[in-house]
Structures are given as structure tokens and as C-alpha cells.
Short mmCIF file of C-alpha atoms in Angstrom, two decimals:
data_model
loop_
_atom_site.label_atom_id
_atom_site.label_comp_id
_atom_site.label_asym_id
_atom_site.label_seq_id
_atom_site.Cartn_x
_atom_site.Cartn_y
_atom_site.Cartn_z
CA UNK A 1 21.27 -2.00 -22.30
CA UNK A 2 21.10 -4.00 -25.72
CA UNK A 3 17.83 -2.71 -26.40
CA UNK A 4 19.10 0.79 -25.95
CA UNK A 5 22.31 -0.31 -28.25
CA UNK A 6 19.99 -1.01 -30.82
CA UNK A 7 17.37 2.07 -30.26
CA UNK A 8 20.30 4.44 -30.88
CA UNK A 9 21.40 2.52 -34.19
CA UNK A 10 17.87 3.23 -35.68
CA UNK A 11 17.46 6.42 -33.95
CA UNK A 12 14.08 5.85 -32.63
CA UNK A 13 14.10 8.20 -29.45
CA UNK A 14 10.89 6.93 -28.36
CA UNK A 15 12.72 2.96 -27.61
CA UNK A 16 15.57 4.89 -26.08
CA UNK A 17 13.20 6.70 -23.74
CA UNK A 18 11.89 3.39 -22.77
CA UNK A 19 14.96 1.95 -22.40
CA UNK A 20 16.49 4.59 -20.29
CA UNK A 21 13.49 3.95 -18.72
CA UNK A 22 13.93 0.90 -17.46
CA UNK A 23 17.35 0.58 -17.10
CA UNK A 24 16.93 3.18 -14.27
CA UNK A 25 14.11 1.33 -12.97
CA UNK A 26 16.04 -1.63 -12.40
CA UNK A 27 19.49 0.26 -10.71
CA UNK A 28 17.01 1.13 -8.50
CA UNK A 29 15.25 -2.02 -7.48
CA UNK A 30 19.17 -3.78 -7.37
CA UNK A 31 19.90 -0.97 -5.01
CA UNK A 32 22.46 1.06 -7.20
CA UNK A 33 20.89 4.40 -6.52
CA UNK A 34 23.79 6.50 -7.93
CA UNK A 35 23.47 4.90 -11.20
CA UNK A 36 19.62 5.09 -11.84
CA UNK A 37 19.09 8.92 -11.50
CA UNK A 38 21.41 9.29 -14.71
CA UNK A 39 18.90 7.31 -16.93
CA UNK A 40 16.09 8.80 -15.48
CA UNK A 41 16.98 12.33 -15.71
CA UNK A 42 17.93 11.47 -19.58
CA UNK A 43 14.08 9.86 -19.96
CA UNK A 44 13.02 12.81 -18.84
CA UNK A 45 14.26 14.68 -21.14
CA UNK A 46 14.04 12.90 -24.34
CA UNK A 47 10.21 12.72 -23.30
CA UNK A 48 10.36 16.61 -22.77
CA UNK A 49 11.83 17.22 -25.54
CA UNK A 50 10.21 15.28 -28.52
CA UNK A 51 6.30 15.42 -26.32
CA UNK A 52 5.79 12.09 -26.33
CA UNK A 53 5.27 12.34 -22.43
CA UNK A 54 2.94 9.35 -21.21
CA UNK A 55 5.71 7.58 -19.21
CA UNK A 56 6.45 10.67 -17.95
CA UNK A 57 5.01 10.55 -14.44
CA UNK A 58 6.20 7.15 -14.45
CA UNK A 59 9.52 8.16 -14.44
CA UNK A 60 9.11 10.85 -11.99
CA UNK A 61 7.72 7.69 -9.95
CA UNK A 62 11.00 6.35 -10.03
CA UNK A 63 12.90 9.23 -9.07
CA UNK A 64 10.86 10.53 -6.22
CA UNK A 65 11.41 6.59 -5.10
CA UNK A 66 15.46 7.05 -5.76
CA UNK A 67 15.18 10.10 -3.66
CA UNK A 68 12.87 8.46 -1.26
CA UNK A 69 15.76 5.41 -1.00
CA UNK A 70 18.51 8.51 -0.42
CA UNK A 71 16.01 9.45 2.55
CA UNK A 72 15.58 13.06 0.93
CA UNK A 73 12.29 13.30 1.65
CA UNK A 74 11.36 16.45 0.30
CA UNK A 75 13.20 15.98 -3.20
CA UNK A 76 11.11 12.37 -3.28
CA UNK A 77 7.60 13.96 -2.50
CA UNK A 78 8.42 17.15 -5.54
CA UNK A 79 8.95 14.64 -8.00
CA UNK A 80 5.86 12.34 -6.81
CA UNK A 81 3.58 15.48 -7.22
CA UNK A 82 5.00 16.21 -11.00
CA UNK A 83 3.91 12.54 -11.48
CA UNK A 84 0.40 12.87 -10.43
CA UNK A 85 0.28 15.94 -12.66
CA UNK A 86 1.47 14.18 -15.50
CA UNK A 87 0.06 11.40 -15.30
CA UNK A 88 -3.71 13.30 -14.73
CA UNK A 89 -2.90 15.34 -17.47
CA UNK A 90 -1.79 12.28 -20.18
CA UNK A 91 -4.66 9.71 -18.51
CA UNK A 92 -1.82 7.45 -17.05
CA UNK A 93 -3.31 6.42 -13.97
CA UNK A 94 -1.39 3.21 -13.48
CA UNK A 95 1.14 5.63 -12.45
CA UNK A 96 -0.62 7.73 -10.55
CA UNK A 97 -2.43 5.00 -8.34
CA UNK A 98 1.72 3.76 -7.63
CA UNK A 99 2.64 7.42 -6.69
CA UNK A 100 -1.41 7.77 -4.66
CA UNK A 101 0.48 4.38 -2.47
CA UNK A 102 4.01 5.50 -2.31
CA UNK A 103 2.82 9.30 -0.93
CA UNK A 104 0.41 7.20 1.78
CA UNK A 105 2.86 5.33 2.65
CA UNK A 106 5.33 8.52 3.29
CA UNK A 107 2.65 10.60 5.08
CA UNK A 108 2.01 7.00 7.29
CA UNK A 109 5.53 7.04 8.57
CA UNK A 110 5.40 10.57 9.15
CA UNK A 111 2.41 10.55 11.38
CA UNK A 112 0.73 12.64 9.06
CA UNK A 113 -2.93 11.37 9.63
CA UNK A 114 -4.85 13.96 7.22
CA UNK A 115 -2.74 13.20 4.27
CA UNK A 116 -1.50 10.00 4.81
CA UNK A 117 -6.27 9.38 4.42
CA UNK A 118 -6.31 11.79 1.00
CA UNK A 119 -3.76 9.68 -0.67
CA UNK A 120 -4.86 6.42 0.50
CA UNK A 121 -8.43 7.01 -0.69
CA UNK A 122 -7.19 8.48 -3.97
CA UNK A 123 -4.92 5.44 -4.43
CA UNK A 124 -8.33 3.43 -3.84
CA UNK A 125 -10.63 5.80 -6.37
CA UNK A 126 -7.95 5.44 -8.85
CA UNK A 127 -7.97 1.21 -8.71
CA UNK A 128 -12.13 1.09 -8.66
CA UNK A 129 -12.02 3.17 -11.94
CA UNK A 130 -10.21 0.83 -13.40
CA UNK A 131 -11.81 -1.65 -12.75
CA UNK A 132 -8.62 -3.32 -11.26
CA UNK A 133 -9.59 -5.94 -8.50
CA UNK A 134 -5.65 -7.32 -8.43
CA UNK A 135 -4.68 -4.07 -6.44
CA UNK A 136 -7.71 -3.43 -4.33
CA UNK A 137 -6.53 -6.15 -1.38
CA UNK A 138 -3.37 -3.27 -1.17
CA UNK A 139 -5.53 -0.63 -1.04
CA UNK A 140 -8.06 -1.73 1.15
CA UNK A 141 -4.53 -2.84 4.16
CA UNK A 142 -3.36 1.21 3.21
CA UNK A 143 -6.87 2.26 4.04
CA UNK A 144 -6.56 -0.08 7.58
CA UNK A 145 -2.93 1.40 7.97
CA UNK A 146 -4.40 4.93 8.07
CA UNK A 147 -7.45 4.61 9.89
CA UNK A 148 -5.38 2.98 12.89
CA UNK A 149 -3.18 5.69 12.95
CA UNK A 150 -5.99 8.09 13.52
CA UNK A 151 -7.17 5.62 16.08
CA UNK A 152 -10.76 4.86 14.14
CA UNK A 153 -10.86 1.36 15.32
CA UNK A 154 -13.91 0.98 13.55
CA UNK A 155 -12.81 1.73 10.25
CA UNK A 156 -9.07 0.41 10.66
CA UNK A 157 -11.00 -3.31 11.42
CA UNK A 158 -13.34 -2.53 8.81
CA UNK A 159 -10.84 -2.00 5.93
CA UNK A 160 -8.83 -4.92 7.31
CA UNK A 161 -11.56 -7.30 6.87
CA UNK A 162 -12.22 -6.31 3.33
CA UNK A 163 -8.68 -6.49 2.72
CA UNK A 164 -8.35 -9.98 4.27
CA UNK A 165 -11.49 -11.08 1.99
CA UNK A 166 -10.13 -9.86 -1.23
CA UNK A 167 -6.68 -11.39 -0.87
CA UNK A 168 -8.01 -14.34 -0.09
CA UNK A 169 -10.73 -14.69 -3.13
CA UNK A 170 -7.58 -13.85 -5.14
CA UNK A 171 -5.45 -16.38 -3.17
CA UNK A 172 -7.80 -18.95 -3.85
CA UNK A 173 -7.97 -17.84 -7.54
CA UNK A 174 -4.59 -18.39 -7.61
CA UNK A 175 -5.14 -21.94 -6.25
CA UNK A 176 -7.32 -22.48 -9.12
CA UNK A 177 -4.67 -20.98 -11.76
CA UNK A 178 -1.75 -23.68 -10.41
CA UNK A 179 -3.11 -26.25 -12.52
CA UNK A 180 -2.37 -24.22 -15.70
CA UNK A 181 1.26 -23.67 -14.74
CA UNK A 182 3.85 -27.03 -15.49
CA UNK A 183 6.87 -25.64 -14.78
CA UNK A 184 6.04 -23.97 -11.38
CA UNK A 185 9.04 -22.91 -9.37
CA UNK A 186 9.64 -23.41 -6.25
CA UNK A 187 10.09 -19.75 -5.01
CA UNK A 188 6.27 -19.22 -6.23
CA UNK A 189 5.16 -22.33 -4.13
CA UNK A 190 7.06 -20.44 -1.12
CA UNK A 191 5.19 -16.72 -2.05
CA UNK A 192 1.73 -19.22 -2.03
CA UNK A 193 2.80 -20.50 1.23
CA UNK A 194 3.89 -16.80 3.24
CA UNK A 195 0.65 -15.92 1.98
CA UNK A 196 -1.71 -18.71 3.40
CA UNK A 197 0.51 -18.18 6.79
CA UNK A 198 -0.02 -14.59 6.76
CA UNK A 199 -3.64 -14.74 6.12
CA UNK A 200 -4.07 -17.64 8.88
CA UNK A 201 -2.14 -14.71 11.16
CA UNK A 202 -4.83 -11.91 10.35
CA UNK A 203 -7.27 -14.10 10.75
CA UNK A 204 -6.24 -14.98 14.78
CA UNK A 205 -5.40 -11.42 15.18
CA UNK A 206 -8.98 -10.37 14.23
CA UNK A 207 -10.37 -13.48 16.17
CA UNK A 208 -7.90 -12.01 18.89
CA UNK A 209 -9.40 -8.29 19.06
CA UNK A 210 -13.18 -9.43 19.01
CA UNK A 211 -11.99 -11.87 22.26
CA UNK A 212 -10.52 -9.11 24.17
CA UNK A 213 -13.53 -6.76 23.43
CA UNK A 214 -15.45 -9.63 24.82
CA UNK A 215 -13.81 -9.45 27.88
CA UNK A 216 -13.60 -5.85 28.17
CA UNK A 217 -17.11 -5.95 28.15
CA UNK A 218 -17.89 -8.54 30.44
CA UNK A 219 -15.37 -6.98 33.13
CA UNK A 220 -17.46 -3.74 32.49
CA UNK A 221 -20.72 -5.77 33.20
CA UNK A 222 -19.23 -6.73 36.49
CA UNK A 223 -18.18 -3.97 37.64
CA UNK A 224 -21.89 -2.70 36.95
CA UNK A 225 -23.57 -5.54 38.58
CA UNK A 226 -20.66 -4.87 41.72
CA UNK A 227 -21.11 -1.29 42.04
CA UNK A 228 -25.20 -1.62 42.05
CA UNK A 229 -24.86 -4.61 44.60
CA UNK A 230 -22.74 -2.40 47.23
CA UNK A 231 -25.46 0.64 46.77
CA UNK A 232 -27.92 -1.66 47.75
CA UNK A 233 -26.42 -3.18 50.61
CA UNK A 234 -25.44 0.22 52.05
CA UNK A 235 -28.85 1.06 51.15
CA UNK A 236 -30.30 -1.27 52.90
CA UNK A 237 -27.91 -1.40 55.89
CA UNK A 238 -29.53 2.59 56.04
CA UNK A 239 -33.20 1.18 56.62
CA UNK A 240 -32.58 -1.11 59.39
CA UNK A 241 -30.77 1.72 60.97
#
């Protein structure tokens, strides 16, 4: 709010766009959804109107995600697709990749297997041509998220291992970085520590599946080995008849 004070003293419309920005970015993340549409809507506008429109899809982000928080579902996906046009057209894909996630994510809970797949892979195209490995853990667990709802097992366990691998080379990265930091909080020690316990978790779950395929396939064995041990004994209960 005080750098939009001072934005309007100097009239630079380009700081109050950013500020309006933001302010409506951060209604919206403390969960005061009537209030962040107004600065949004009033981004919009001053980006409309004076063309400087790079933020522009990622303030159509934020209001398909206000929309998305009102459950209006349809309103969140229109403004998510003016995003990705936007941002396409004024090479922001930062934005675009966020809106490629939050559309997966949408078309996930929906049950929506075909394009819940487009935007997860798009989400992932967008992160490899940047070059960005930070975000490729997320996109590898979407990719796993939509594969198991389409039942490709294969795939799903696939996606899940490369998504377990990269979070934990940047976990341990992490690790390494700790020794730079002297003033580490203790809510960051706590986001270190959810993450080690959630990566010990997929680790036993995966350890889990490839033990109960194990025994699906051993039961299957004996059933084999049974079924071709009763032929023969009827078979050969037949000759000494």
C-alpha cells in the first residue's frame, strides 16, 4: 500500500500496476477474496490501457485463482486461458507454467483424464525450456497425479520415481546450502524436516507396491503350479482306469 502511495505521487503507472499487483496477490493468499479482485481488475486495466502488458497473464493468474477460491469454476478456467494467451504472446512463461499447474490441477479434481495429461505435460515443456530444475520435482508428482487417474500404473510409478529423485537431489542441496544460512529459523528447520518424513513415506509406499506385486505374482505362480498338478492327477487317475 505505501509503495502504491508513493507510485501515485510520481505518477508512474507502471509501479502502480505492480503494486495493485501485488496487493491483490496477497488479499488473496490471506484469504480476503472480496478485496483482491478490486486491485486486480484495476492492474488490468492500467496494463490495458498504457500496453505495458507482461504481468498481464500474471494477473489473470490471480484472478482465475480468486475465482477458483469462490469455487466458480468456469469464471477461474476463462481467466486462466487469457493468461496463457498473454503470457505466449509477451514470452512470460513463468506465468504460464503456474496457470499449465493450476489448470492440471482443476481438470485432476474433475476427473478430466485427457486434459488434466495436456496441461500437465505443458506445465513440464514449459519448466525444461527454462532450464528450471527447482520446479521439475512438481511437475514430474502432476505428471504421477495424472497418469494414476487414467490408471497407467506404469507411468504414474514412473513419474513418481523421478519426482522422488529430484526432490531429493534438491533436498540434499539444500542440506548443503544450511551452512551458508546463520540466522536459520526454526519454521525452515520444520519445512526440512516434513520433507525428509515425506520422502521416507514415498519411499515405503514404493517399497510397498513392488512387495505386493511380488506377491501377486507368486500367488499367480501357485495357482499355475495347482491347476497343472490337479490335470495331471485326473490325468493320470484316467490311465489306470
Amino acid at each position: 500500500k505505501e509503495a502504491r502511495r508513493i507510485a501515485e505521487e510520481v505518477n508512474n503507472t507502471n509501479r502502480i500496476l505492480l503494486a495493485d499487483m501485488n496487493l491483490g496477490s496477497r488479499y488473496l493468499y490471506s484469504n480476503k477474496i472480496d478485496s483482491a479482485p478490486f486491485y486486480e481488475n484495476e492492474a488490468a486495466q492500467l496494463a490495458t490501457s498504457s500496453g505495458d502488458e507482461y504481468y498481464l497473464a500474471s494477473i489473470y493468474e490471480t484472478l482465475g485463482s480468486i475465482y477458483l477460491k469462490k469455487e466458480d469454476n468456469v469464471l477461474a478456467r476463462q481467466y486462466y486461458y487469457r493468461g496463457i494467451r498473454s503470457g505466449l504472446e509477451q514470452n512470460n512463461p513463468a506465468s504460464v507454467w503456474t496457470i499449465y499447474h493450476s489448470l492440471a490441477n482443476i481438470y485432476i479434481e474433475a476427473g478430466e483424464k485427457d486434459s488434466s495429461l495436456y496441461y500437465a505435460k505443458k506445465r513440464m515443456e514449459t519448466v525444461q525450456s527454462m532450464g528450471n530444475d527447482t520446479w521439475m520435482g512438481e511437475a514430474y508428482h502432476l505428471l504421477y497425479r495424472c497418469y494414476k487417474l487414467r490408471n497407467q500404473f506404469d507411468s504414474a510409478y514412473k513419474y513418481q520415481g523421478l519426482a522422488l529423485v529430484t526432490k531429493d537431489s534438491m533436498y540434499r542441496q539444500d542440506i548443503k546450502n544450511l551452512t551458508a544460512f546463520q540466522n536459520l529459523g526454526f519454521n525452515e528447520q520444520l519445512r526440512l524436516k516434513k520433507l525428509e518424513e515425506e520422502q521416507v513415506m514415498e519411499r515405503n509406499r514404493i517399497r510397498n507396491y513392488f512387495l505386493w506385486g511380488g506377491i501377486g505374482v507368486l500367488l499367480l505362480l501357485a495357482l499355475v503350479i495347482y491347476r497343472n498338478n490337479r490335470q495331471q492327477h485326473k490325468g493320470k487317475i484316467k490311465i489306470e482306469q
